[in-house]
Amino acid sequence: MAAGRARRLLSSLWIALLLGQPEPAGAAARSGSQSLLTGSLVRTFTPFYFLVEPMDVLSVRGASVIMNCSAHCETSPKIEWKKDGTFLNLVSDDRRQLLPDGSLLINSVVHSKHNKPDEGYYQCVATVESLGTIVSRTAKLTVAGLPRFTSQPESSSVYKGNSAIINCEVNVDLAPFVRWEQDRQPVFLDDRVFKLPSGALIISNATEMDGGLYRCVIESGGTPKYSDEAELKILPDPEVAQKLVLVRPPSSLTRVTGQSAVFPCVAIGFPTPSIRWTRNAEELITEGYERRLLLAGGSLEISDVTEEDVGTYTCIADNGNETIEAQAELTVQVPPEFLKRPTNIYAHESMDIVFECEVTGKPTPTVKWVKNGDMVIPSDYFKIVKEHNLQVLGLVKSDEGFYQCIAENDVGNAQAGAQLIILDLDVAIPTLPPTSLTSATNDHLAPATTGPLPSAPRDVVATLVSTRFIRLTWRTPVSDPQGDNLTYSIFYTKEGINRERVENTSRPGETQVTIQNLMPETVYVFRVVAQNKHGPGESSAPLKVATQPEVQLPGPAPNIRAYASSPTSVTVTWETPLAGNGEIQNYKLYYMEKGQDTEQDVDVGGLSYTINGLKKYTEYSFRVVAYNKHGPGVSTQDVVVRTLSDVPSAPPQNLTLEVRNSKSIMLHWQPPPVGTHSGQITGYKIRYRKASRKSDVTESIGGTQLFQLIEGLERGTEYSFRVAALTVNGTGPATDWVSAETFESDLDETRVPEVPSSLHVRPLVTSIVVSWTPPENQNIVVRGYAIGYGIGSPHAQTIKVDYKQRYYTIENLDPSSHYVITLKAFNNVGEGIPLYESAVTRPHSDTSEVDLFVINAPYTPVPDPSPMMPPVGVQASILSHDTIRITWADNSLPKNQKITDARYYTVRWKTNIPANTKYKTANATTLSYLVTGLKPNTLYEFSVMVTKGRRSSTWSMTAHGTTFELVPTSPPKDVTVVSKEGKPRTIIVNWQPPSEANGKITGYIIYYSTDVNAEIHDWVIEPVVGNRLTHQIQELTLDTPYYFKIQARNSKGMGPMSEAVQFRTPKASGSGGKGSRPVDIGADYKPPLGGSNSPHGSPTSPLDSNMLLVIIVSVGVITIVIVVIVAVFCTRRTTSHQKKKRAACKSVNGSHKYKGNSKDVKPPDLWIHHERLELKPIDKSPDPNPIMTDTPIPRNSQDITPVDNSMDSNIHQRRNSYRGHESEDSMSTLAGRRGMRPKMMMPFDSQPPQQSVRNTPSTDTMPASLSQTCADHQDPESTPGSYLANAQEEDSAQNLPTAHVRPSHPLKSFAVPAVPPAGSTYDPALPSTPLLTQQAPNHPVHSVKTASIGTLGRTRPPMPVVVPSAPDVQETTRMLEDSESVELRTG
């Protein structure tokens, strides 16, 4: 009784405590218990792995074999075995049994020619119930075959001290079981006698004891197998030398890392040869290397080979009389090794996960995945990504288990595994998101807290359905109508499949998402779940949507091959694409020279085509596109082939001759022009002859040497030379004959030169010009001149110049200083007698001309050198952007200008940019010279002098030439982006021209995007004329990072892009709340109808709405009445005075003639007239299109329907209207071209924009009175249009141009256009960049359609379509003329 009362008392106290507990504490208690429960439901990963895995085994028939295997787990695993992929039944097997540790024992291996039950691949399988299964690596059991000899030993003889080899070839499997006997006694192996891996026996340094009968024995279990016996005879040393012979050269080997490699090298001869080795032509050192062993007789053994041992090994045998050698390659293979192993993963259902696995090996391993011991077959939800990684989409509970990455190649295999645990949705993942979770599922990882959950999202609809993506939109849940802090998860699956996938919105409050990578013509089921900080709420009702069917286009043509059939032709072959996509109508073959950016194409009806007229020895890329009735299919991959080589098509350039002495002449030349080599230049062929004879001598030079000294010539004899280039195909054309005459006698170089005959100095402020003449005795060789100078002493500085030079300017001197100058001629013997002069540099203030200032200079007689006449008629012919040909005439030559003596010409050139550029010189023996390596678009000056023997002329008059332009080779520099003050949605881009413009910059292209990694054709572009270095871009999205690149162009094309510059637009200054400054919307802003700006979002009162409706209706009625009155008034005005005014209008506006009423006068289509005007400058503009990408494949795009202007006005009014819309149509044309860029897709919104924006027409150039007169005289039917046009002009005259329609997307797509602020001001300081063309009020609104996506075999997400515009009408028209010309040519 007492116990019962006690239990009742405790129960009542417990109930009282529960009833009296406050509600918040109770909620906290439940939350605490729930969190404890949650923590208790998190399962930990279970260690489950192999301690020992089976290894490859070589056995013999009848032996016992153990395949080792042992696995570790908390619960003892069950071990099973597979052979060749099938489980073994070990219960009823007498010969195979499972050992306690899991190993497999095979008793008495069975192996015969027709029955091989034990040989094969074995795999250990470990299973733990309710946990999973893992599999080991596979191990190969090889059973040696029956003992057979592939070759028997043969009797031989060997000289004493040489090496002997006795062959006994057996199967590779039996080689380990081979041993040798001599006279029926076992042969003991040592450093002198050893056995090769093949079974052959090598005996080095043979002695008489080695003679006898030899046989090899195979002991592989059972009765031994003996070979035939062979006798080895040992001969005494011969008295005469014996030829050196390699009786066993090394052979190439392939080994696996860790194995041993033996290269035999057995040589015989007398004297006894010695053996040494090289690897990759370098001496191989064996001493001190444990892994390299030089065996007796010279064979090389490398143990435990690694990849570092790969190479070419050469055995060199040398006996003092002769040397022979042999080579062999060592190839090393590497079993698979893991660089990154899979890691364990926690996840929730519907997530996407990736198991990472990175392996290496040689050959490259293949990777397959196993889940719980079963092979993973790739499907829509299990995919192999990045070659080796496993991606699982839309996880379900049954996906739990152990996943293993198995890598294998020809020499081995390996496995590594990881565990996947799927937690309940209310259980938080205990760690930070691992890298193997995809970005689409990371939002699930935040643990939920207790609180109210959102209700189901409302009105889930598919607003855009394509072949491979669907766009969903919805409304916020009833529980949270604002929805600013809600994120959404969209679950979707194929109909009939219970595996859901999930996609999350990118930012809070977003109520739309695009689901990509769907299958065409497939029904999908979608549901949306809202989530707040407390967790996910209710799911929306399922929505079924079917994707659109995909147009069946041909796939890529398989097995495309290209091979060169001649130096100028390539044959391309391919096969028919897989059937099922419609009948193939024809093919288009595209080809392009490597390094070029313009593709050419040809239509082909068959499966092969030969393209002729190609450049010789040039690489081309080829691809094929198949066409059916739906259009072009998927292109093949490019194949690259080089045309065959041929003989050079042009001779070498700039052949010059330099007479060295009486018996030799030095030739110098340059290779043939680039593009004429027709192959690899392998050498040059020189032909020379005496000028009096026709027979010549040929001398060939290998390699790329560009000079040759011809010796052994006769004294005082004229020789002619010519040079031709060689390829493997033969000899190309030769140069013209060039002549030179050897000296009658050689100059003396047994003594130093004599003193120069004269020395003159001309002092300037900071320099002294020194000139001289050579020594009088010109029979002594002069190699050059040494000039010494210094203040008070000539030994401070010394400068040496060439023997041809006759003057030199000493620079960087001090003003008003006394310098002593010395000049000495020198040769190989030494320096001659010096000649001295002194000079005082002029002071800074002295600007007079001082010819000569000489102190104590004795009179030096100056010999008359009888200088030569300088060349005349120097001309510079521009050939390219870096090449100019210089030609001249020499009046000292005969009239035919034929050079018959040893004279040569020196060409010098320089440019004045920068100002301190020095002259460059080159010698020529003809009357022309090809100057290469010049800078593009640069002015150069050229002059020529002639030298004959020791006489030289002065420099000729200069010729000038400016190289052609080249595309810019550097991007615009100093790119900066700043925000415009007071306008946070407007930015200003500034830059400087490229440092290497290579021509006049005609324009710039500004690229910008919010994704720096996006393809460049997905960036928004803004064209800017070339004389501007700043540009403003309006209506950007606030608080968004943008990336900007700039590209310059000149008449030759586009240059490189600048590096991306990042700029984040400022944050919004406020949204109308407390303490915030409202956005600048202008003074004329009025709230939209049907709503108010109250902070609480309350609707406008019904009274205000009715009042506004009455006002609108009243204004409309009054407007209609006025229009009718004006129409009637204008119709009745037919006086003669009015007719004269109408005639005046006709004379101003053109030669149009009225015929009857206005019905006979059809207004021209403004779109057509616009295109007609744009076509005028096409032939004048050679510039390439700065925007279009040249591609011959037609790309799908949505055509923008031209606006039909229905204004029935006179010609003058139509011309006014055209001028007003010129910039708009230009931009519309540009937008059309943007839509035709490659890989460009244009998904438009399904709803047309509901706003129209007024445009400001240009001011007409006609007098106001005349214009008004023309406006007053209209035909009756054109009166309403005239009234509207006049009303528009009056309205625009009072308002500056407003901001154009801009979408809210950061990249400015056509989606969700927004009304611009009504009172925004126009800032003409910088060029404005409207995004969308404006429409006049009397134009019909465009209907916006949904574009079909991707018909070239790959799909893309919808791209924003952007219509950039130039700063103003004049500049825009100039920029777009080039674009139109290129578009018409490509079209």
XYZ file of N, CA, C and O in Angstrom, residues 690-740:
204
model
N 85.580 30.618 -113.186
C 86.279 31.780 -113.709
C 85.362 32.510 -114.689
O 84.569 31.898 -115.395
N 85.467 33.812 -114.678
C 84.581 34.594 -115.545
C 84.799 34.268 -117.009
O 83.900 34.427 -117.834
N 85.995 33.795 -117.343
C 86.301 33.501 -118.753
C 85.907 32.101 -119.160
O 86.030 31.739 -120.329
N 85.442 31.279 -118.235
C 85.068 29.909 -118.556
C 83.605 29.649 -118.227
O 83.008 30.339 -117.418
N 83.079 28.615 -118.872
C 81.687 28.260 -118.607
C 81.557 27.076 -117.667
O 80.506 26.870 -117.074
N 82.581 26.237 -117.563
C 82.508 25.112 -116.634
C 82.671 25.623 -115.211
O 83.443 26.553 -114.961
N 81.922 25.025 -114.277
C 81.952 25.519 -112.918
C 82.290 24.386 -111.958
O 82.303 23.213 -112.309
N 82.547 24.781 -110.724
C 82.865 23.859 -109.636
C 81.742 23.958 -108.611
O 81.258 25.055 -108.311
N 81.317 22.821 -108.066
C 80.218 22.791 -107.090
C 80.766 22.439 -105.726
O 81.593 21.535 -105.590
N 80.282 23.165 -104.724
C 80.645 22.879 -103.331
C 79.391 22.971 -102.484
O 78.701 23.989 -102.502
N 79.052 21.898 -101.778
C 77.826 21.849 -100.977
C 78.149 22.064 -99.511
O 79.203 21.635 -99.018
N 77.255 22.733 -98.833
C 77.401 23.036 -97.404
C 76.174 22.495 -96.691
O 75.033 22.778 -97.066
N 76.369 21.699 -95.653
C 75.247 21.187 -94.881
C 74.876 22.116 -93.744
O 75.658 22.961 -93.306
N 73.660 21.960 -93.249
C 73.212 22.749 -92.102
C 72.733 24.122 -92.511
O 72.377 24.371 -93.668
N 72.747 25.037 -91.565
C 72.189 26.381 -91.772
C 73.284 27.433 -91.852
O 73.034 28.605 -91.596
N 74.509 27.037 -92.192
C 75.612 27.989 -92.313
C 75.333 28.948 -93.451
O 74.947 28.554 -94.549
N 75.543 30.240 -93.204
C 75.213 31.279 -94.176
C 76.464 31.973 -94.690
O 76.405 33.136 -95.107
N 77.595 31.295 -94.668
C 78.825 31.863 -95.213
C 79.734 30.703 -95.597
O 79.589 29.587 -95.098
N 80.691 30.995 -96.470
C 81.646 29.975 -96.875
C 82.876 30.661 -97.451
O 82.766 31.608 -98.242
N 84.036 30.201 -97.046
C 85.300 30.707 -97.573
C 85.762 29.769 -98.686
O 86.006 28.581 -98.453
N 85.866 30.307 -99.893
C 86.336 29.544 -101.047
C 87.839 29.813 -101.191
O 88.255 30.970 -101.396
N 88.622 28.774 -101.067
C 90.077 28.917 -101.107
C 90.642 28.209 -102.337
O 89.924 27.526 -103.072
N 91.963 28.406 -102.518
C 92.647 27.760 -103.635
C 92.378 28.403 -104.970
O 92.485 27.733 -106.012
N 92.032 29.683 -104.978
C 91.769 30.384 -106.225
C 93.078 30.915 -106.809
O 94.123 30.948 -106.141
N 93.024 31.355 -108.041
C 94.189 31.910 -108.715
C 94.284 33.406 -108.456
O 93.280 34.088 -108.271
N 95.521 33.916 -108.473
C 95.760 35.329 -108.220
C 95.226 36.184 -109.371
O 95.270 35.786 -110.536
N 94.729 37.368 -109.001
C 94.319 38.338 -109.996
C 93.332 37.802 -111.001
O 93.369 38.170 -112.183
N 92.436 36.955 -110.557
C 91.479 36.322 -111.470
C 90.064 36.644 -111.018
O 89.756 36.645 -109.818
N 89.222 36.941 -111.988
C 87.818 37.236 -111.687
C 87.023 35.926 -111.652
O 87.095 35.122 -112.576
N 86.268 35.760 -110.556
C 85.435 34.572 -110.369
C 83.974 35.004 -110.218
O 83.676 36.082 -109.674
N 83.085 34.142 -110.696
C 81.639 34.359 -110.537
C 81.080 33.280 -109.618
O 81.492 32.115 -109.691
N 80.151 33.694 -108.782
C 79.577 32.794 -107.787
C 78.057 32.874 -107.841
O 77.480 33.925 -108.150
N 77.426 31.745 -107.504
C 75.981 31.714 -107.301
C 75.682 30.655 -106.234
O 76.427 29.684 -106.066
N 74.571 30.865 -105.493
C 74.212 30.004 -104.359
C 72.765 29.570 -104.525
O 71.906 30.373 -104.939
N 72.495 28.294 -104.213
C 71.132 27.753 -104.228
C 70.879 27.026 -102.914
O 71.811 26.484 -102.298
N 69.640 27.036 -102.461
C 69.260 26.360 -101.223
C 68.855 24.926 -101.516
O 68.343 24.609 -102.602
N 69.078 24.053 -100.523
C 68.768 22.638 -100.671
C 67.724 22.215 -99.658
O 67.712 22.700 -98.522
N 66.838 21.320 -100.058
C 65.974 20.573 -99.152
C 66.167 19.089 -99.460
O 66.942 18.729 -100.344
N 65.450 18.249 -98.707
C 65.564 16.818 -98.986
C 65.050 16.471 -100.371
O 65.354 15.387 -100.906
N 64.298 17.375 -100.995
C 63.733 17.096 -102.307
C 64.660 17.509 -103.438
O 64.434 17.122 -104.579
N 65.657 18.309 -103.152
C 66.552 18.724 -104.217
C 66.996 20.160 -104.058
O 66.906 20.760 -102.968
N 67.470 20.715 -105.171
C 68.071 22.045 -105.192
C 67.079 23.048 -105.756
O 66.444 22.799 -106.791
N 66.982 24.193 -105.097
C 66.105 25.250 -105.551
C 66.796 26.163 -106.549
O 67.941 25.929 -106.960
N 66.116 27.221 -106.985
C 66.731 28.154 -107.938
C 67.939 28.853 -107.311
O 67.988 29.082 -106.108
N 68.907 29.181 -108.153
C 70.136 29.825 -107.690
C 70.047 31.325 -107.870
O 69.219 31.847 -108.629
N 70.912 32.014 -107.150
C 70.997 33.462 -107.298
C 71.619 33.802 -108.648
O 72.142 32.938 -109.361
N 71.567 35.085 -108.989
C 72.297 35.528 -110.175
C 73.798 35.409 -109.920
O 74.260 35.399 -108.772
N 74.547 35.323 -111.007
C 76.010 35.258 -110.863
C 76.514 36.575 -110.304
O 76.132 37.659 -110.756
N 77.361 36.491 -109.287
C 78.008 37.660 -108.687
C 79.513 37.463 -108.801
O 80.033 36.379 -108.482
N 80.223 38.509 -109.257
C 81.644 38.365 -109.561
C 82.514 39.153 -108.600
O 82.092 40.177 -108.042
N 83.731 38.666 -108.432
C 84.757 39.364 -107.656
C 86.116 38.888 -108.164
O 86.261 37.775 -108.682
